[in-house]
PDB file of C-alpha atoms and ligand atoms in Angstrom:
ATOM      1  CA  MET E   1      -7.989  15.939  17.055  1.00 46.00           C
ATOM      2  CA  THR E   2      -7.048  17.529  13.938  1.00 48.00           C
ATOM      3  CA  ILE E   3      -3.777  16.379  12.591  1.00 50.00           C
ATOM      4  CA  GLN E   4      -1.629  18.523  10.019  1.00 54.00           C
ATOM      5  CA  VAL E   5      -0.513  16.168   7.383  1.00 72.00           C
ATOM      6  CA  ASP E   6       3.125  16.352   7.011  1.00 74.00           C
ATOM      7  CA  LYS E   7       4.413  14.122   4.390  1.00 76.00           C
ATOM      8  CA  SER E   8       8.007  15.327   4.198  1.00 86.00           C
ATOM      9  CA  ALA E   9      10.125  12.397   3.625  1.00 86.00           C
ATOM     10  CA  GLY E  10      12.315  12.287   6.759  1.00 87.00           C
ATOM     11  CA  ARG E  11       9.077  12.609   9.019  1.00 87.00           C
ATOM     12  CA  ILE E  12       7.281   9.777   7.074  1.00 90.00           C
ATOM     13  CA  ARG E  13      10.435   7.689   7.276  1.00 93.00           C
ATOM     14  CA  GLU E  14      10.738   8.404  10.996  1.00 89.00           C
ATOM     15  CA  MET E  15       7.339   7.524  11.661  1.00 89.00           C
ATOM     16  CA  PHE E  16       7.489   4.098   9.888  1.00 92.00           C
ATOM     17  CA  ARG E  17      10.746   3.659  11.508  1.00 92.00           C
ATOM     18  CA  GLU E  18       9.274   3.674  14.955  1.00 90.00           C
ATOM     19  CA  ILE E  19       6.196   1.736  14.488  1.00 91.00           C
ATOM     20  CA  ALA E  20       8.022  -0.963  12.147  1.00 94.00           C
ATOM     21  CA  PRO E  21       8.399  -3.564  15.020  1.00 92.00           C
ATOM     22  CA  ARG E  22       4.837  -3.506  15.862  1.00 92.00           C
ATOM     23  CA  TYR E  23       3.525  -2.765  12.275  1.00 92.00           C
ATOM     24  CA  ASP E  24       2.150  -6.243  11.234  1.00 94.00           C
ATOM     25  CA  LEU E  25       0.381  -6.556  14.561  1.00 93.00           C
ATOM     26  CA  ALA E  26      -1.331  -3.354  14.384  1.00 90.00           C
ATOM     27  CA  ASN E  27      -2.426  -3.815  10.906  1.00 91.00           C
ATOM     28  CA  HIS E  28      -3.858  -7.195  11.452  1.00 91.00           C
ATOM     29  CA  VAL E  29      -5.891  -6.016  14.849  1.00 91.00           C
ATOM     30  CA  LEU E  30      -7.004  -2.807  13.327  1.00 89.00           C
ATOM     31  CA  SER E  31      -8.385  -4.360  10.367  1.00 90.00           C
ATOM     32  CA  LEU E  32      -9.514  -7.380  11.995  1.00 90.00           C
ATOM     33  CA  ASN E  33      -7.278  -9.190   9.617  1.00 92.00           C
ATOM     34  CA  LEU E  34      -9.216  -7.688   6.615  1.00 95.00           C
ATOM     35  CA  ASP E  35      -5.757  -6.513   5.292  1.00 95.00           C
ATOM     36  CA  ARG E  36      -4.757 -10.031   4.453  1.00 96.00           C
ATOM     37  CA  TYR E  37      -8.194 -10.414   2.302  1.00 97.00           C
ATOM     38  CA  TRP E  38      -7.408  -6.949   0.466  1.00 97.00           C
ATOM     39  CA  ARG E  39      -4.007  -8.078  -0.536  1.00 97.00           C
ATOM     40  CA  TRP E  40      -5.267 -11.344  -1.645  1.00 97.00           C
ATOM     41  CA  ARG E  41      -7.986  -9.648  -3.734  1.00 97.00           C
ATOM     42  CA  THR E  42      -5.148  -7.462  -5.136  1.00 98.00           C
ATOM     43  CA  VAL E  43      -2.891 -10.442  -6.091  1.00 98.00           C
ATOM     44  CA  ARG E  44      -5.847 -12.268  -7.567  1.00 97.00           C
ATOM     45  CA  ALA E  45      -6.864  -9.131  -9.683  1.00 97.00           C
ATOM     46  CA  VAL E  46      -3.486  -8.848 -11.235  1.00 97.00           C
ATOM     47  CA  ARG E  47      -2.663 -11.323 -13.944  1.00 93.00           C
ATOM     48  CA  LEU E  48       0.758 -12.494 -14.112  1.00 97.00           C
ATOM     49  CA  ARG E  49       1.575 -13.816 -17.602  1.00 94.00           C
ATOM     50  CA  ASP E  50       5.379 -13.790 -18.200  1.00 97.00           C
ATOM     51  CA  GLN E  51       8.756 -13.842 -16.633  1.00 97.00           C
ATOM     52  CA  ARG E  52       9.177 -10.193 -16.349  1.00 98.00           C
ATOM     53  CA  PRO E  53       9.347  -9.279 -12.697  1.00 98.00           C
ATOM     54  CA  VAL E  54       6.751  -7.977 -10.497  1.00 98.00           C
ATOM     55  CA  LEU E  55       7.460  -4.886  -8.316  1.00 98.00           C
ATOM     56  CA  ASP E  56       5.593  -3.724  -5.125  1.00 98.00           C
ATOM     57  CA  VAL E  57       6.470  -0.421  -3.890  1.00 98.00           C
ATOM     58  CA  CYS E  58       6.359   1.004  -0.393  1.00 98.00           C
ATOM     59  CA  THR E  59       6.154  -2.501   0.445  1.00 98.00           C
ATOM     60  CA  GLY E  60       6.699  -2.013   4.357  1.00 98.00           C
ATOM     61  CA  THR E  61       7.094  -5.413   5.746  1.00 98.00           C
ATOM     62  CA  GLY E  62       6.572  -7.194   2.467  1.00 98.00           C
ATOM     63  CA  ASP E  63       2.937  -8.755   2.705  1.00 97.00           C
ATOM     64  CA  LEU E  64       1.852  -7.734  -0.844  1.00 98.00           C
ATOM     65  CA  ALA E  65       5.046  -8.676  -2.324  1.00 98.00           C
ATOM     66  CA  LEU E  66       5.075 -12.166  -0.612  1.00 98.00           C
ATOM     67  CA  ALA E  67       1.636 -12.652  -1.672  1.00 97.00           C
ATOM     68  CA  PHE E  68       2.618 -12.250  -5.240  1.00 98.00           C
ATOM     69  CA  VAL E  69       5.241 -15.228  -4.622  1.00 97.00           C
ATOM     70  CA  PRO E  70       3.295 -18.223  -5.414  1.00 96.00           C
ATOM     71  CA  TRP E  71       1.810 -16.664  -8.466  1.00 96.00           C
ATOM     72  CA  ALA E  72       4.856 -15.646  -9.773  1.00 97.00           C
ATOM     73  CA  ARG E  73       6.556 -18.866  -9.240  1.00 96.00           C
ATOM     74  CA  GLN E  74       3.719 -20.257 -11.547  1.00 96.00           C
ATOM     75  CA  VAL E  75       5.203 -18.206 -14.630  1.00 97.00           C
ATOM     76  CA  GLY E  76       8.752 -18.437 -13.602  1.00 97.00           C
ATOM     77  CA  ALA E  77       8.961 -14.710 -12.572  1.00 98.00           C
ATOM     78  CA  THR E  78      10.712 -13.046  -9.369  1.00 98.00           C
ATOM     79  CA  VAL E  79       9.258 -10.098  -7.103  1.00 98.00           C
ATOM     80  CA  ILE E  80      10.925  -7.142  -5.897  1.00 98.00           C
ATOM     81  CA  GLY E  81       9.504  -5.149  -2.921  1.00 98.00           C
ATOM     82  CA  THR E  82      10.976  -1.581  -2.371  1.00 98.00           C
ATOM     83  CA  ASP E  83      10.597   0.753   0.622  1.00 98.00           C
ATOM     84  CA  PHE E  84      12.624   3.734   1.638  1.00 97.00           C
ATOM     85  CA  CYS E  85      12.509   2.793   5.531  1.00 97.00           C
ATOM     86  CA  PRO E  86      15.291   0.538   5.911  1.00 97.00           C
ATOM     87  CA  GLU E  87      13.872  -1.100   9.186  1.00 97.00           C
ATOM     88  CA  MET E  88      10.793  -2.026   7.192  1.00 97.00           C
ATOM     89  CA  ILE E  89      13.011  -3.707   4.609  1.00 98.00           C
ATOM     90  CA  ALA E  90      14.867  -5.671   7.193  1.00 98.00           C
ATOM     91  CA  LEU E  91      11.823  -7.018   8.543  1.00 98.00           C
ATOM     92  CA  ALA E  92      10.452  -8.091   5.048  1.00 98.00           C
ATOM     93  CA  ARG E  93      13.733  -9.783   4.423  1.00 98.00           C
ATOM     94  CA  ARG E  94      13.372 -11.715   7.559  1.00 97.00           C
ATOM     95  CA  LYS E  95       9.776 -12.707   6.556  1.00 97.00           C
ATOM     96  CA  ALA E  96      10.843 -13.734   3.299  1.00 97.00           C
ATOM     97  CA  GLN E  97      13.492 -16.044   4.935  1.00 97.00           C
ATOM     98  CA  ARG E  98      10.845 -17.407   7.265  1.00 96.00           C
ATOM     99  CA  GLN E  99       8.728 -18.252   4.399  1.00 95.00           C
ATOM    100  CA  SER E 100      11.517 -19.911   2.589  1.00 93.00           C
ATOM    101  CA  ALA E 101      10.667 -17.260  -0.393  1.00 94.00           C
ATOM    102  CA  SER E 102      14.359 -15.529  -0.489  1.00 91.00           C
ATOM    103  CA  ARG E 103      14.918 -17.074  -3.808  1.00 93.00           C
ATOM    104  CA  GLN E 104      11.943 -15.762  -5.288  1.00 96.00           C
ATOM    105  CA  VAL E 105      11.642 -12.272  -3.723  1.00 98.00           C
ATOM    106  CA  GLU E 106      14.132  -9.487  -3.231  1.00 98.00           C
ATOM    107  CA  PHE E 107      13.699  -6.497  -0.871  1.00 98.00           C
ATOM    108  CA  LEU E 108      15.522  -3.258  -1.487  1.00 98.00           C
ATOM    109  CA  VAL E 109      15.526   0.248   0.159  1.00 98.00           C
ATOM    110  CA  ALA E 110      14.524   2.733  -2.629  1.00 98.00           C
ATOM    111  CA  ASP E 111      12.308   5.890  -2.793  1.00 97.00           C
ATOM    112  CA  THR E 112       9.115   5.585  -4.600  1.00 98.00           C
ATOM    113  CA  MET E 113       9.688   8.958  -5.883  1.00 97.00           C
ATOM    114  CA  GLN E 114      12.738   8.138  -7.793  1.00 98.00           C
ATOM    115  CA  LEU E 115      12.574   4.291  -8.325  1.00 98.00           C
ATOM    116  CA  PRO E 116      16.327   2.812  -9.319  1.00 98.00           C
ATOM    117  CA  PHE E 117      15.081   0.602 -12.290  1.00 98.00           C
ATOM    118  CA  GLU E 118      15.069   1.053 -16.011  1.00 98.00           C
ATOM    119  CA  SER E 119      11.549   2.103 -17.559  1.00 98.00           C
ATOM    120  CA  GLU E 120       9.319  -0.722 -18.756  1.00 98.00           C
ATOM    121  CA  THR E 121      10.969  -3.414 -16.589  1.00 98.00           C
ATOM    122  CA  PHE E 122       8.007  -5.143 -14.768  1.00 98.00           C
ATOM    123  CA  GLN E 123       4.793  -6.833 -15.786  1.00 98.00           C
ATOM    124  CA  ALA E 124       3.137  -5.595 -12.757  1.00 98.00           C
ATOM    125  CA  VAL E 125       3.629  -2.905 -10.169  1.00 98.00           C
ATOM    126  CA  SER E 126       1.576  -2.585  -7.055  1.00 98.00           C
ATOM    127  CA  VAL E 127       1.463  -0.614  -3.878  1.00 98.00           C
ATOM    128  CA  ALA E 128      -0.751  -1.209  -0.938  1.00 98.00           C
ATOM    129  CA  PHE E 129      -1.686   1.594   1.626  1.00 96.00           C
ATOM    130  CA  GLY E 130       1.549   3.292   0.652  1.00 96.00           C
ATOM    131  CA  ILE E 131       0.910   5.777  -2.098  1.00 97.00           C
ATOM    132  CA  ARG E 132      -1.017   8.071   0.276  1.00 94.00           C
ATOM    133  CA  ASN E 133       2.366   8.795   2.190  1.00 93.00           C
ATOM    134  CA  VAL E 134       4.306   9.445  -0.970  1.00 95.00           C
ATOM    135  CA  VAL E 135       5.361  13.203  -0.846  1.00 93.00           C
ATOM    136  CA  SER E 136       4.071  13.608  -4.259  1.00 95.00           C
ATOM    137  CA  LEU E 137       1.257  11.122  -5.421  1.00 96.00           C
ATOM    138  CA  GLU E 138       1.496  12.200  -8.974  1.00 97.00           C
ATOM    139  CA  GLN E 139       5.217  11.696  -8.952  1.00 97.00           C
ATOM    140  CA  GLY E 140       5.086   8.441  -7.037  1.00 98.00           C
ATOM    141  CA  LEU E 141       2.399   7.074  -9.480  1.00 98.00           C
ATOM    142  CA  ALA E 142       4.321   8.394 -12.520  1.00 98.00           C
ATOM    143  CA  GLU E 143       7.273   6.448 -11.467  1.00 98.00           C
ATOM    144  CA  MET E 144       5.048   3.332 -10.937  1.00 98.00           C
ATOM    145  CA  VAL E 145       3.909   3.728 -14.668  1.00 98.00           C
ATOM    146  CA  ARG E 146       7.319   4.561 -15.956  1.00 98.00           C
ATOM    147  CA  VAL E 147       8.695   1.271 -14.583  1.00 98.00           C
ATOM    148  CA  CYS E 148       5.728  -0.753 -15.927  1.00 98.00           C
ATOM    149  CA  GLY E 149       6.437  -2.654 -19.225  1.00 98.00           C
ATOM    150  CA  PRO E 150       4.140  -2.554 -22.040  1.00 98.00           C
ATOM    151  CA  GLY E 151       0.818  -4.494 -21.404  1.00 97.00           C
ATOM    152  CA  GLY E 152       1.502  -4.447 -17.783  1.00 98.00           C
ATOM    153  CA  GLN E 153      -0.595  -3.826 -14.866  1.00 98.00           C
ATOM    154  CA  VAL E 154      -0.600  -1.084 -12.411  1.00 98.00           C
ATOM    155  CA  ALA E 155      -2.602  -1.720  -9.003  1.00 98.00           C
ATOM    156  CA  VAL E 156      -3.003   0.551  -6.201  1.00 98.00           C
ATOM    157  CA  LEU E 157      -4.742  -0.449  -2.989  1.00 98.00           C
ATOM    158  CA  GLU E 158      -5.683   2.484  -0.666  1.00 97.00           C
ATOM    159  CA  PHE E 159      -8.307   3.221   1.929  1.00 94.00           C
ATOM    160  CA  SER E 160     -11.193   5.342   1.058  1.00 94.00           C
ATOM    161  CA  TRP E 161     -14.690   6.540   2.358  1.00 89.00           C
ATOM    162  CA  PRO E 162     -17.764   4.330   2.003  1.00 90.00           C
ATOM    163  CA  ARG E 163     -20.503   5.500  -0.092  1.00 85.00           C
ATOM    164  CA  SER E 164     -23.530   4.169   1.925  1.00 89.00           C
ATOM    165  CA  ARG E 165     -24.341   6.741   4.684  1.00 90.00           C
ATOM    166  CA  ILE E 166     -24.691   4.185   7.450  1.00 90.00           C
ATOM    167  CA  TRP E 167     -21.451   2.541   6.678  1.00 89.00           C
ATOM    168  CA  GLN E 168     -19.672   5.953   6.419  1.00 88.00           C
ATOM    169  CA  LYS E 169     -20.948   6.599   9.931  1.00 91.00           C
ATOM    170  CA  VAL E 170     -19.915   3.169  11.432  1.00 90.00           C
ATOM    171  CA  PHE E 171     -16.656   3.499   9.605  1.00 88.00           C
ATOM    172  CA  GLY E 172     -16.071   7.103  10.072  1.00 86.00           C
ATOM    173  CA  TRP E 173     -16.520   6.490  13.831  1.00 89.00           C
ATOM    174  CA  TYR E 174     -14.067   3.474  13.932  1.00 89.00           C
ATOM    175  CA  PHE E 175     -11.401   5.263  11.867  1.00 85.00           C
ATOM    176  CA  ARG E 176     -11.525   8.798  13.609  1.00 86.00           C
ATOM    177  CA  TYR E 177     -12.180   7.670  17.245  1.00 87.00           C
ATOM    178  CA  VAL E 178     -11.440   4.201  17.989  1.00 89.00           C
ATOM    179  CA  LEU E 179      -8.366   3.258  15.505  1.00 86.00           C
ATOM    180  CA  PRO E 180      -6.037   6.138  16.510  1.00 86.00           C
ATOM    181  CA  HIS E 181      -6.297   5.321  20.169  1.00 86.00           C
ATOM    182  CA  LEU E 182      -5.910   1.589  19.749  1.00 88.00           C
ATOM    183  CA  GLY E 183      -3.099   1.967  17.078  1.00 84.00           C
ATOM    184  CA  GLN E 184      -1.257   4.326  19.336  1.00 86.00           C
ATOM    185  CA  TRP E 185      -1.473   1.875  22.300  1.00 84.00           C
ATOM    186  CA  ILE E 186      -0.393  -1.146  20.223  1.00 87.00           C
ATOM    187  CA  ALA E 187       2.510   0.613  18.229  1.00 82.00           C
ATOM    188  CA  ARG E 188       3.688   3.468  20.645  1.00 80.00           C
ATOM    189  CA  ASN E 189       5.228   6.127  18.741  1.00 76.00           C
ATOM    190  CA  HIS E 190       6.012   9.983  18.822  1.00 72.00           C
ATOM    191  CA  HIS E 191       4.806  10.869  15.523  1.00 69.00           C
ATOM    192  CA  GLN E 192       0.876   9.969  16.222  1.00 76.00           C
ATOM    193  CA  ALA E 193       1.135   7.590  13.463  1.00 76.00           C
ATOM    194  CA  TYR E 194      -2.719   6.170  13.999  1.00 79.00           C
ATOM    195  CA  HIS E 195      -3.834   9.932  13.951  1.00 81.00           C
ATOM    196  CA  TYR E 196      -2.071  10.515  10.796  1.00 81.00           C
ATOM    197  CA  LEU E 197      -3.830   7.703   9.377  1.00 84.00           C
ATOM    198  CA  PRO E 198      -7.471   8.869   9.151  1.00 83.00           C
ATOM    199  CA  ALA E 199      -6.416  12.582   8.449  1.00 85.00           C
ATOM    200  CA  SER E 200      -4.203  11.497   5.324  1.00 85.00           C
ATOM    201  CA  VAL E 201      -7.020   9.183   4.059  1.00 87.00           C
ATOM    202  CA  GLU E 202      -9.381  12.257   4.308  1.00 87.00           C
ATOM    203  CA  GLN E 203      -7.043  14.256   2.423  1.00 89.00           C
ATOM    204  CA  PHE E 204      -6.477  11.545  -0.440  1.00 92.00           C
ATOM    205  CA  LEU E 205      -7.911  12.049  -3.759  1.00 93.00           C
ATOM    206  CA  PRO E 206     -11.646  10.991  -4.234  1.00 93.00           C
ATOM    207  CA  GLU E 207     -12.099   7.740  -6.592  1.00 95.00           C
ATOM    208  CA  GLU E 208     -13.050   9.741  -9.752  1.00 96.00           C
ATOM    209  CA  GLN E 209      -9.918  12.075  -9.453  1.00 97.00           C
ATOM    210  CA  MET E 210      -7.603   9.083  -8.893  1.00 97.00           C
ATOM    211  CA  CYS E 211      -8.918   7.297 -11.688  1.00 98.00           C
ATOM    212  CA  ARG E 212      -8.521  10.498 -13.808  1.00 98.00           C
ATOM    213  CA  LEU E 213      -4.739  10.869 -12.700  1.00 98.00           C
ATOM    214  CA  MET E 214      -4.070   7.302 -13.513  1.00 98.00           C
ATOM    215  CA  ASN E 215      -5.551   7.763 -17.000  1.00 98.00           C
ATOM    216  CA  GLN E 216      -3.574  11.162 -17.577  1.00 98.00           C
ATOM    217  CA  LEU E 217      -0.494   9.133 -16.603  1.00 98.00           C
ATOM    218  CA  GLY E 218      -1.068   6.766 -19.630  1.00 97.00           C
ATOM    219  CA  LEU E 219      -2.822   3.870 -18.027  1.00 98.00           C
ATOM    220  CA  LYS E 220      -5.895   2.333 -19.940  1.00 98.00           C
ATOM    221  CA  GLY E 221      -8.997   0.636 -18.811  1.00 97.00           C
ATOM    222  CA  VAL E 222      -8.687   2.235 -15.443  1.00 98.00           C
ATOM    223  CA  GLN E 223     -11.174   0.942 -12.760  1.00 98.00           C
ATOM    224  CA  ALA E 224     -11.818   1.390  -8.985  1.00 98.00           C
ATOM    225  CA  LEU E 225     -13.199  -1.641  -7.237  1.00 97.00           C
ATOM    226  CA  PRO E 226     -14.507  -1.075  -3.822  1.00 96.00           C
ATOM    227  CA  LEU E 227     -13.828  -3.512  -1.266  1.00 96.00           C
ATOM    228  CA  THR E 228     -15.436  -4.102   2.138  1.00 94.00           C
ATOM    229  CA  GLY E 229     -18.123  -1.495   1.403  1.00 92.00           C
ATOM    230  CA  GLY E 230     -15.721   1.092  -0.060  1.00 94.00           C
ATOM    231  CA  ALA E 231     -13.555   1.170   3.222  1.00 93.00           C
ATOM    232  CA  VAL E 232     -10.582   0.342   0.878  1.00 96.00           C
ATOM    233  CA  THR E 233     -10.541   0.772  -3.260  1.00 97.00           C
ATOM    234  CA  LEU E 234      -8.354  -1.291  -5.574  1.00 98.00           C
ATOM    235  CA  TYR E 235      -7.576   0.873  -8.550  1.00 98.00           C
ATOM    236  CA  LEU E 236      -6.226  -0.968 -11.689  1.00 98.00           C
ATOM    237  CA  GLY E 237      -4.934   0.169 -14.809  1.00 98.00           C
ATOM    238  CA  ARG E 238      -3.170  -1.343 -17.820  1.00 98.00           C
ATOM    239  CA  LYS E 239      -0.154   0.262 -19.822  1.00 98.00           C
ATOM    240  CA  PRO E 240      -0.726   0.058 -23.533  1.00 96.00           C
ATOM    241  CA  PRO E 241       1.092  -2.663 -25.350  1.00 93.00           C
TER     242      PRO E 241
HETATM  243  C1  LIG L 301       1.245   1.973   5.530  1.00 77.64           C
HETATM  244  S1  LIG L 301       3.003   1.204   4.989  1.00 77.64           S
HETATM  245  C2  LIG L 301       2.072   0.043   3.905  1.00 77.64           C
HETATM  246  C3  LIG L 301       3.014  -1.145   4.038  1.00 77.64           C
HETATM  247  C4  LIG L 301       2.613  -2.204   2.939  1.00 77.64           C
HETATM  248  N1  LIG L 301       2.566  -1.984   1.598  1.00 77.64           N
HETATM  249  C5  LIG L 301       1.387  -2.916   3.548  1.00 77.64           C
HETATM  250  O1  LIG L 301       0.422  -2.984   2.588  1.00 77.64           O
HETATM  251  O2  LIG L 301       1.103  -3.070   4.715  1.00 77.64           O
HETATM  252  C6  LIG L 301       3.336   2.556   3.969  1.00 77.64           C
HETATM  253  C7  LIG L 301       4.831   2.376   3.596  1.00 77.64           C
HETATM  254  O3  LIG L 301       5.263   3.159   2.579  1.00 77.64           O
HETATM  255  C8  LIG L 301       6.674   3.631   2.854  1.00 77.64           C
HETATM  256  N2  LIG L 301       6.816   4.687   2.186  1.00 77.64           N
HETATM  257  C9  LIG L 301       6.286   6.024   2.364  1.00 77.64           C
HETATM  258  N3  LIG L 301       6.621   6.864   1.275  1.00 77.64           N
HETATM  259  C10 LIG L 301       7.682   6.384   0.609  1.00 77.64           C
HETATM  260  C11 LIG L 301       8.447   6.672  -0.482  1.00 77.64           C
HETATM  261  N4  LIG L 301       8.473   7.870  -0.961  1.00 77.64           N
HETATM  262  N5  LIG L 301       9.241   5.616  -0.958  1.00 77.64           N
HETATM  263  C12 LIG L 301       9.394   4.628  -0.518  1.00 77.64           C
HETATM  264  N6  LIG L 301       8.710   4.040   0.630  1.00 77.64           N
HETATM  265  C13 LIG L 301       7.712   5.077   1.016  1.00 77.64           C
HETATM  266  C14 LIG L 301       6.779   3.608   4.442  1.00 77.64           C
HETATM  267  O4  LIG L 301       8.028   3.497   4.779  1.00 77.64           O
HETATM  268  C15 LIG L 301       5.935   2.450   4.971  1.00 77.64           C
HETATM  269  O5  LIG L 301       6.707   1.279   5.132  1.00 77.64           O
END
């Protein structure tokens, strides 16, 4: 089934509003719980060093923002998670309360295309499986770089296509033919969210172009770390001091 990737803000927000209540369950089932590992790898790769806050954009139900909390606490920093879907933010706030993390983490409704923060505020700015959905990748990333402080890190976790032929076949089969139906069954919605997922990943920038874009936006030492055979890639870059 070919899905037209329509990234208009209204459609994307409505799609995530609809799947929000079942989003976490779908994530853990569809990724065989690997999503937790991918976020853990992201948090480990980001070195928190001072008291400037950490920002996680397109935070959804807040899992990556919450994964930063124990590390942020060690350096006396706080974490902010933002998303333009109020239903996702409500779930993230509830999760923070359940984890007794409400004092360290704050969740706000905000569009990644226009972040409501002063430039150079955060010591690290992250996004997991979100930047692919933003209507303009360049503008979303540019905003992340803008609010990142001098010497700070920008981390982007995103799906990608594995390099090995065999893994490509296995992953491609699962991603194109199994996941959309399983996902739709778990998180019923009118927007074919789990058909949109593989289509949007196929149309996302290849690794080299993504690294080039991060470089062009002013980040240094940009690297792409393939995880789980390249099914997911963690992009890292640092803003010059
Ligand atoms: C696939 S979910 C990822 C959620 C979370 N980061 C995770 O790792 O599970 C993508 C999220 O991006 C949000 N999103 C998409 N476009 C956005 C935008 N322009 N501004 C803010 N949030 C956006 C959606 O509302 C959704 O919650």
